[in-house]
PDB file of C-alpha atoms and ligand atoms in Angstrom:
ATOM      1  CA  UNK A  26     110.036  88.766  88.080  1.00 95.00           C
ATOM      2  CA  UNK A  27     111.535  90.771  90.617  1.00 97.00           C
ATOM      3  CA  UNK A  28     112.951  94.043  89.516  1.00 98.00           C
ATOM      4  CA  UNK A  29     114.442  97.067  90.873  1.00 98.00           C
ATOM      5  CA  UNK A  30     114.357 100.299  88.459  1.00 98.00           C
ATOM      6  CA  UNK A  31     116.918 103.014  88.967  1.00 97.00           C
ATOM      7  CA  UNK A  32     117.385 106.262  87.445  1.00 96.00           C
ATOM      8  CA  UNK A  33     117.742 109.902  88.306  1.00 96.00           C
ATOM      9  CA  UNK A  34     114.992 112.109  88.803  1.00 94.00           C
ATOM     10  CA  UNK A  35     113.680 112.662  85.363  1.00 92.00           C
ATOM     11  CA  UNK A  36     115.267 109.756  83.946  1.00 95.00           C
ATOM     12  CA  UNK A  37     111.924 108.627  82.928  1.00 92.00           C
ATOM     13  CA  UNK A  38     111.966 105.589  85.345  1.00 93.00           C
ATOM     14  CA  UNK A  39     108.400 106.264  85.703  1.00 90.00           C
ATOM     15  CA  UNK A  40     107.518 106.132  82.605  1.00 91.00           C
ATOM     16  CA  UNK A  41     109.284 103.073  81.949  1.00 96.00           C
ATOM     17  CA  UNK A  42     108.162 101.482  85.226  1.00 96.00           C
ATOM     18  CA  UNK A  43     104.194 101.939  83.809  1.00 94.00           C
ATOM     19  CA  UNK A  44     105.503  99.951  80.731  1.00 96.00           C
ATOM     20  CA  UNK A  45     107.208  97.388  82.604  1.00 97.00           C
ATOM     21  CA  UNK A  46     104.733  96.900  84.992  1.00 95.00           C
ATOM     22  CA  UNK A  47     101.765  96.176  81.957  1.00 95.00           C
ATOM     23  CA  UNK A  48     104.180  93.838  80.508  1.00 95.00           C
ATOM     24  CA  UNK A  49     105.353  91.978  82.644  1.00 95.00           C
ATOM     25  CA  UNK A  50     101.616  91.532  85.162  1.00 95.00           C
ATOM     26  CA  UNK A  51     104.078  92.578  88.208  1.00 97.00           C
ATOM     27  CA  UNK A  52     103.437  94.663  90.955  1.00 96.00           C
ATOM     28  CA  UNK A  53     104.281  98.269  90.965  1.00 95.00           C
ATOM     29  CA  UNK A  54     105.999  99.571  94.140  1.00 96.00           C
ATOM     30  CA  UNK A  55     106.816 103.562  93.490  1.00 95.00           C
ATOM     31  CA  UNK A  56     108.111 104.597  96.984  1.00 97.00           C
ATOM     32  CA  UNK A  57     107.679 108.164  95.221  1.00 94.00           C
ATOM     33  CA  UNK A  58     103.793 107.620  94.939  1.00 93.00           C
ATOM     34  CA  UNK A  59     103.235 106.179  98.336  1.00 96.00           C
ATOM     35  CA  UNK A  60     104.784 108.908  99.951  1.00 97.00           C
ATOM     36  CA  UNK A  61     102.732 111.342  97.842  1.00 94.00           C
ATOM     37  CA  UNK A  62      99.346 109.091  98.360  1.00 94.00           C
ATOM     38  CA  UNK A  63      99.920 109.348 102.011  1.00 96.00           C
ATOM     39  CA  UNK A  64     100.503 112.901 102.139  1.00 95.00           C
ATOM     40  CA  UNK A  65      97.451 113.436 100.461  1.00 93.00           C
ATOM     41  CA  UNK A  66      95.428 111.402 102.801  1.00 95.00           C
ATOM     42  CA  UNK A  67      97.351 112.947 105.881  1.00 96.00           C
ATOM     43  CA  UNK A  68      98.605 109.955 107.261  1.00 97.00           C
ATOM     44  CA  UNK A  69     101.345 110.031 109.879  1.00 96.00           C
ATOM     45  CA  UNK A  70     103.671 108.784 107.033  1.00 96.00           C
ATOM     46  CA  UNK A  71     102.662 111.691 105.029  1.00 97.00           C
ATOM     47  CA  UNK A  72     102.786 114.443 107.531  1.00 97.00           C
ATOM     48  CA  UNK A  73     106.286 112.915 108.302  1.00 97.00           C
ATOM     49  CA  UNK A  74     107.563 112.743 104.892  1.00 97.00           C
ATOM     50  CA  UNK A  75     106.271 115.946 103.769  1.00 96.00           C
ATOM     51  CA  UNK A  76     108.915 118.277 104.769  1.00 95.00           C
ATOM     52  CA  UNK A  77     111.430 116.125 103.537  1.00 96.00           C
ATOM     53  CA  UNK A  78     110.001 115.818 100.133  1.00 95.00           C
ATOM     54  CA  UNK A  79     109.541 119.442  99.782  1.00 93.00           C
ATOM     55  CA  UNK A  80     113.300 120.048 100.016  1.00 92.00           C
ATOM     56  CA  UNK A  81     114.342 117.522  98.003  1.00 92.00           C
ATOM     57  CA  UNK A  82     115.485 115.477 100.483  1.00 94.00           C
ATOM     58  CA  UNK A  83     115.308 111.671 101.446  1.00 96.00           C
ATOM     59  CA  UNK A  84     112.662 110.823 103.713  1.00 98.00           C
ATOM     60  CA  UNK A  85     114.530 108.792 106.922  1.00 98.00           C
ATOM     61  CA  UNK A  86     115.567 105.035 105.955  1.00 98.00           C
ATOM     62  CA  UNK A  87     113.546 103.814 109.202  1.00 97.00           C
ATOM     63  CA  UNK A  88     110.472 105.099 107.705  1.00 97.00           C
ATOM     64  CA  UNK A  89     110.942 104.113 104.170  1.00 98.00           C
ATOM     65  CA  UNK A  90     112.046 100.559 104.685  1.00 98.00           C
ATOM     66  CA  UNK A  91     109.178 100.136 107.284  1.00 96.00           C
ATOM     67  CA  UNK A  92     106.821 100.946 104.179  1.00 96.00           C
ATOM     68  CA  UNK A  93     108.508  98.881 101.716  1.00 97.00           C
ATOM     69  CA  UNK A  94     108.780  95.943 103.797  1.00 96.00           C
ATOM     70  CA  UNK A  95     104.858  95.984 104.668  1.00 95.00           C
ATOM     71  CA  UNK A  96     104.133  96.525 101.069  1.00 96.00           C
ATOM     72  CA  UNK A  97     106.468  93.533  99.659  1.00 96.00           C
ATOM     73  CA  UNK A  98     104.097  91.345 102.031  1.00 93.00           C
ATOM     74  CA  UNK A  99     101.289  92.026 100.103  1.00 95.00           C
ATOM     75  CA  UNK A 100      99.537  89.487  97.877  1.00 95.00           C
ATOM     76  CA  UNK A 101      99.718  91.028  94.465  1.00 95.00           C
ATOM     77  CA  UNK A 102     103.986  90.517  95.177  1.00 95.00           C
ATOM     78  CA  UNK A 103     103.958  86.869  95.228  1.00 92.00           C
ATOM     79  CA  UNK A 104     103.706  87.031  91.010  1.00 89.00           C
ATOM     80  CA  UNK A 105     106.512  89.515  90.921  1.00 96.00           C
ATOM     81  CA  UNK A 106     107.373  92.927  91.849  1.00 98.00           C
ATOM     82  CA  UNK A 107     108.933  96.574  90.239  1.00 98.00           C
ATOM     83  CA  UNK A 108     110.361  98.520  92.910  1.00 98.00           C
ATOM     84  CA  UNK A 109     110.785 102.210  92.028  1.00 96.00           C
ATOM     85  CA  UNK A 110     112.445 104.412  93.852  1.00 95.00           C
ATOM     86  CA  UNK A 111     113.647 102.578  96.206  1.00 98.00           C
ATOM     87  CA  UNK A 112     116.025 101.731  97.204  1.00 98.00           C
ATOM     88  CA  UNK A 113     117.869 105.163  97.856  1.00 97.00           C
ATOM     89  CA  UNK A 114     120.879 104.684  99.573  1.00 98.00           C
ATOM     90  CA  UNK A 115     123.467 101.775 100.285  1.00 98.00           C
ATOM     91  CA  UNK A 116     121.803 101.451 103.822  1.00 98.00           C
ATOM     92  CA  UNK A 117     117.982 100.597 102.292  1.00 98.00           C
ATOM     93  CA  UNK A 118     119.756  98.255  99.542  1.00 98.00           C
ATOM     94  CA  UNK A 119     121.470  96.447 102.383  1.00 98.00           C
ATOM     95  CA  UNK A 120     118.005  96.533 104.153  1.00 98.00           C
ATOM     96  CA  UNK A 121     116.423  95.372 100.864  1.00 98.00           C
ATOM     97  CA  UNK A 122     118.722  92.708 100.392  1.00 97.00           C
ATOM     98  CA  UNK A 123     118.070  91.519 103.777  1.00 97.00           C
ATOM     99  CA  UNK A 124     114.158  91.620 103.671  1.00 95.00           C
ATOM    100  CA  UNK A 125     114.446  89.287 100.705  1.00 96.00           C
ATOM    101  CA  UNK A 126     116.979  87.007 102.485  1.00 95.00           C
ATOM    102  CA  UNK A 127     114.081  86.133 105.133  1.00 94.00           C
ATOM    103  CA  UNK A 128     111.559  85.326 102.664  1.00 90.00           C
ATOM    104  CA  UNK A 129     114.210  83.215 100.575  1.00 93.00           C
ATOM    105  CA  UNK A 130     113.918  85.458  97.127  1.00 94.00           C
ATOM    106  CA  UNK A 131     116.207  87.268  95.069  1.00 94.00           C
ATOM    107  CA  UNK A 132     116.412  90.333  92.970  1.00 97.00           C
ATOM    108  CA  UNK A 133     116.414  89.354  88.898  1.00 97.00           C
ATOM    109  CA  UNK A 134     117.535  92.447  87.495  1.00 98.00           C
ATOM    110  CA  UNK A 135     118.323  95.951  88.444  1.00 98.00           C
ATOM    111  CA  UNK A 136     116.865  98.128  85.394  1.00 98.00           C
ATOM    112  CA  UNK A 137     119.352 101.532  85.468  1.00 98.00           C
ATOM    113  CA  UNK A 138     117.923 104.272  83.222  1.00 98.00           C
ATOM    114  CA  UNK A 139     121.223 106.153  82.226  1.00 96.00           C
ATOM    115  CA  UNK A 140     120.697 109.797  81.191  1.00 95.00           C
ATOM    116  CA  UNK A 141     123.431 112.768  81.784  1.00 91.00           C
ATOM    117  CA  UNK A 142     122.650 115.790  84.263  1.00 87.00           C
ATOM    118  CA  UNK A 143     122.079 118.200  81.151  1.00 84.00           C
ATOM    119  CA  UNK A 144     118.908 116.511  79.935  1.00 90.00           C
ATOM    120  CA  UNK A 145     117.374 116.180  83.123  1.00 93.00           C
ATOM    121  CA  UNK A 146     116.342 119.539  84.565  1.00 90.00           C
ATOM    122  CA  UNK A 147     114.136 120.287  81.442  1.00 87.00           C
ATOM    123  CA  UNK A 148     112.494 116.692  82.152  1.00 90.00           C
ATOM    124  CA  UNK A 149     111.546 117.591  85.260  1.00 93.00           C
ATOM    125  CA  UNK A 150     110.576 121.189  85.285  1.00 93.00           C
ATOM    126  CA  UNK A 151     108.653 120.056  82.196  1.00 94.00           C
ATOM    127  CA  UNK A 152     106.907 117.190  84.004  1.00 94.00           C
ATOM    128  CA  UNK A 153     103.553 117.424  84.990  1.00 96.00           C
ATOM    129  CA  UNK A 154     101.824 114.597  87.391  1.00 95.00           C
ATOM    130  CA  UNK A 155      98.491 113.033  88.038  1.00 95.00           C
ATOM    131  CA  UNK A 156      98.448 113.015  91.753  1.00 89.00           C
ATOM    132  CA  UNK A 157      95.176 110.537  91.158  1.00 92.00           C
ATOM    133  CA  UNK A 158      97.267 107.775  89.174  1.00 92.00           C
ATOM    134  CA  UNK A 159     100.732 108.655  89.313  1.00 89.00           C
ATOM    135  CA  UNK A 160     101.065 109.202  85.496  1.00 92.00           C
ATOM    136  CA  UNK A 161     103.711 111.414  84.441  1.00 92.00           C
ATOM    137  CA  UNK A 162     103.268 113.799  80.879  1.00 93.00           C
ATOM    138  CA  UNK A 163     105.716 116.430  79.782  1.00 93.00           C
ATOM    139  CA  UNK A 164     104.565 120.183  78.318  1.00 94.00           C
ATOM    140  CA  UNK A 165     106.600 118.944  74.784  1.00 91.00           C
ATOM    141  CA  UNK A 166     107.837 115.671  74.423  1.00 87.00           C
ATOM    142  CA  UNK A 167     105.052 113.674  76.030  1.00 90.00           C
ATOM    143  CA  UNK A 168     101.738 115.913  75.625  1.00 95.00           C
ATOM    144  CA  UNK A 169      98.585 114.601  77.455  1.00 97.00           C
ATOM    145  CA  UNK A 170      95.383 114.414  74.960  1.00 97.00           C
ATOM    146  CA  UNK A 171      93.997 117.362  76.752  1.00 97.00           C
ATOM    147  CA  UNK A 172      96.242 119.518  78.105  1.00 96.00           C
ATOM    148  CA  UNK A 173      96.268 119.649  81.972  1.00 96.00           C
ATOM    149  CA  UNK A 174      94.087 116.299  82.106  1.00 98.00           C
ATOM    150  CA  UNK A 175      95.297 112.856  82.725  1.00 97.00           C
ATOM    151  CA  UNK A 176      94.931 110.466  79.651  1.00 97.00           C
ATOM    152  CA  UNK A 177      94.365 107.484  81.963  1.00 96.00           C
ATOM    153  CA  UNK A 178      92.204 108.365  84.684  1.00 97.00           C
ATOM    154  CA  UNK A 179      91.002 111.871  83.592  1.00 97.00           C
ATOM    155  CA  UNK A 180      91.975 113.836  86.789  1.00 97.00           C
ATOM    156  CA  UNK A 181      94.035 117.219  86.780  1.00 97.00           C
ATOM    157  CA  UNK A 182      97.602 117.197  85.571  1.00 97.00           C
ATOM    158  CA  UNK A 183      99.891 119.703  88.259  1.00 96.00           C
ATOM    159  CA  UNK A 184     103.665 120.451  88.328  1.00 95.00           C
ATOM    160  CA  UNK A 185     104.951 118.301  91.312  1.00 92.00           C
ATOM    161  CA  UNK A 186     106.403 120.821  93.885  1.00 90.00           C
ATOM    162  CA  UNK A 187     109.184 119.119  94.278  1.00 92.00           C
ATOM    163  CA  UNK A 188     109.667 119.229  90.318  1.00 93.00           C
ATOM    164  CA  UNK A 189     110.536 123.189  90.898  1.00 91.00           C
ATOM    165  CA  UNK A 190     113.970 124.501  89.867  1.00 86.00           C
ATOM    166  CA  UNK A 191     115.495 125.142  93.272  1.00 85.00           C
ATOM    167  CA  UNK A 192     114.509 121.533  94.793  1.00 91.00           C
ATOM    168  CA  UNK A 193     115.842 119.791  91.544  1.00 91.00           C
ATOM    169  CA  UNK A 194     119.505 121.178  92.574  1.00 89.00           C
ATOM    170  CA  UNK A 195     119.254 119.472  95.968  1.00 91.00           C
ATOM    171  CA  UNK A 196     117.497 116.033  94.369  1.00 94.00           C
ATOM    172  CA  UNK A 197     120.514 115.921  91.976  1.00 94.00           C
ATOM    173  CA  UNK A 198     122.849 116.340  94.740  1.00 94.00           C
ATOM    174  CA  UNK A 199     120.896 113.424  96.485  1.00 95.00           C
ATOM    175  CA  UNK A 200     121.093 111.597  93.887  1.00 96.00           C
ATOM    176  CA  UNK A 201     124.974 111.510  93.113  1.00 96.00           C
ATOM    177  CA  UNK A 202     125.905 111.167  96.568  1.00 97.00           C
ATOM    178  CA  UNK A 203     123.669 108.307  97.866  1.00 97.00           C
ATOM    179  CA  UNK A 204     121.327 106.838  95.085  1.00 97.00           C
ATOM    180  CA  UNK A 205     124.178 106.638  92.372  1.00 96.00           C
ATOM    181  CA  UNK A 206     126.287 104.086  94.940  1.00 97.00           C
ATOM    182  CA  UNK A 207     123.190 101.827  94.790  1.00 98.00           C
ATOM    183  CA  UNK A 208     124.109 100.679  90.960  1.00 97.00           C
ATOM    184  CA  UNK A 209     127.720  99.747  92.470  1.00 97.00           C
ATOM    185  CA  UNK A 210     126.170  98.156  94.966  1.00 97.00           C
ATOM    186  CA  UNK A 211     124.013  95.829  92.860  1.00 98.00           C
ATOM    187  CA  UNK A 212     127.042  95.693  90.033  1.00 97.00           C
ATOM    188  CA  UNK A 213     128.840  93.689  92.476  1.00 97.00           C
ATOM    189  CA  UNK A 214     125.958  91.356  92.225  1.00 96.00           C
ATOM    190  CA  UNK A 215     125.907  91.451  88.563  1.00 96.00           C
ATOM    191  CA  UNK A 216     122.331  92.359  88.065  1.00 97.00           C
ATOM    192  CA  UNK A 217     122.521  95.607  86.764  1.00 98.00           C
ATOM    193  CA  UNK A 218     121.380  96.432  83.135  1.00 98.00           C
ATOM    194  CA  UNK A 219     122.542  99.581  81.758  1.00 97.00           C
ATOM    195  CA  UNK A 220     119.753 101.294  79.234  1.00 98.00           C
ATOM    196  CA  UNK A 221     120.503 104.673  77.553  1.00 97.00           C
ATOM    197  CA  UNK A 222     117.473 107.031  78.867  1.00 96.00           C
ATOM    198  CA  UNK A 223     117.704 109.251  75.772  1.00 93.00           C
ATOM    199  CA  UNK A 224     115.416 108.983  72.567  1.00 91.00           C
ATOM    200  CA  UNK A 225     112.093 107.492  72.063  1.00 92.00           C
ATOM    201  CA  UNK A 226     110.256 106.069  74.765  1.00 92.00           C
ATOM    202  CA  UNK A 227     109.355 103.146  73.125  1.00 95.00           C
ATOM    203  CA  UNK A 228     112.462 102.223  71.362  1.00 97.00           C
ATOM    204  CA  UNK A 229     114.150 102.193  75.402  1.00 97.00           C
ATOM    205  CA  UNK A 230     111.275 100.301  76.435  1.00 97.00           C
ATOM    206  CA  UNK A 231     112.140  97.478  73.957  1.00 97.00           C
ATOM    207  CA  UNK A 232     115.732  97.870  74.901  1.00 97.00           C
ATOM    208  CA  UNK A 233     114.942  96.906  78.426  1.00 98.00           C
ATOM    209  CA  UNK A 234     112.612  94.022  77.193  1.00 97.00           C
ATOM    210  CA  UNK A 235     115.879  92.712  75.350  1.00 97.00           C
ATOM    211  CA  UNK A 236     117.896  93.004  78.333  1.00 96.00           C
ATOM    212  CA  UNK A 237     115.622  91.408  80.419  1.00 96.00           C
ATOM    213  CA  UNK A 238     114.611  88.831  77.787  1.00 90.00           C
ATOM    214  CA  UNK A 239     117.148  86.119  78.828  1.00 70.00           C
ATOM    215  CA  UNK A 240     115.979  85.645  82.690  1.00 73.00           C
TER     216      UNK A 240
HETATM  217  P1  AMP B 308     110.227 110.067  93.162  1.00 71.95           P
HETATM  218  O1  AMP B 308     109.004 109.932  93.147  1.00 71.95           O
HETATM  219  O2  AMP B 308     110.513 108.551  93.176  1.00 71.95           O
HETATM  220  O3  AMP B 308     111.049 111.051  92.666  1.00 71.95           O
HETATM  221  O4  AMP B 308     110.221 110.603  94.876  1.00 71.95           O
HETATM  222  C1  AMP B 308     109.960 111.628  95.535  1.00 71.95           C
HETATM  223  C2  AMP B 308     110.697 112.066  96.814  1.00 71.95           C
HETATM  224  O5  AMP B 308     110.119 111.213  97.577  1.00 71.95           O
HETATM  225  C3  AMP B 308     112.179 111.770  96.962  1.00 71.95           C
HETATM  226  O6  AMP B 308     112.761 113.391  96.427  1.00 71.95           O
HETATM  227  C4  AMP B 308     112.341 111.893  98.202  1.00 71.95           C
HETATM  228  O7  AMP B 308     111.686 113.012  99.152  1.00 71.95           O
HETATM  229  C5  AMP B 308     111.025 110.741  98.729  1.00 71.95           C
HETATM  230  N1  AMP B 308     111.163 109.419  98.339  1.00 71.95           N
HETATM  231  C6  AMP B 308     111.201 108.300  97.220  1.00 71.95           C
HETATM  232  N2  AMP B 308     111.531 107.231  97.627  1.00 71.95           N
HETATM  233  C7  AMP B 308     112.254 107.342  98.907  1.00 71.95           C
HETATM  234  C8  AMP B 308     113.589 106.062  99.147  1.00 71.95           C
HETATM  235  N3  AMP B 308     113.374 105.111  98.688  1.00 71.95           N
HETATM  236  N4  AMP B 308     114.020 106.911 100.297  1.00 71.95           N
HETATM  237  C9  AMP B 308     113.724 108.278 100.767  1.00 71.95           C
HETATM  238  N5  AMP B 308     113.214 109.006 100.467  1.00 71.95           N
HETATM  239  C10 AMP B 308     111.967 108.921  99.385  1.00 71.95           C
END
């Protein structure tokens, strides 16, 4: 299965992406996680990306598209993949279509996790992330078993620098201005599945599975 998951920052797309990856046994490609790993390893991509990420802006398309193109060529993507956080604007969406066309494949569905803005700020400021494995928790709604420690890999949980209140405003602006039109773009291809993203994590996931069931 070849999927894309979309949603505003804090909509819970990372959480649902982890469940989808597990259920369908497909490669999870999160551009945000890839950039954070690049920053941690101080690679040239990481050094370039850091300034943009810290301000809540998009990393330039040329860098991002190259990163995704290389990742999609890897062996584990042959069984299918879940793109998370890419494309973030219509130029990236067109580049993705082009990349897939070159290798003769198509996206099966775009899962859009839909959450109103009023819920997003609390969700993002309360989020705690494991920089080792990318898992995310929340201080009230998805507490780790041991405070400050990742349930999955045991590393320390931190608040992402771009999850602070000032940066969120700019990320939401970027989302509404540049990323929401990507949903329109894929709607025209008839592959968007809109899933309400408020409520119990497992119920949201059950709705995603139901929507993908007939593929
Ligand atoms: P995320 O973890 O998906 O919220 O991504 C965190 C940050 O990484 C974003 O706010 C952007 O600065 C950057 N980023 C992630 N994906 C992309 C993308 N497809 N295009 C440009 N920047 C991106």
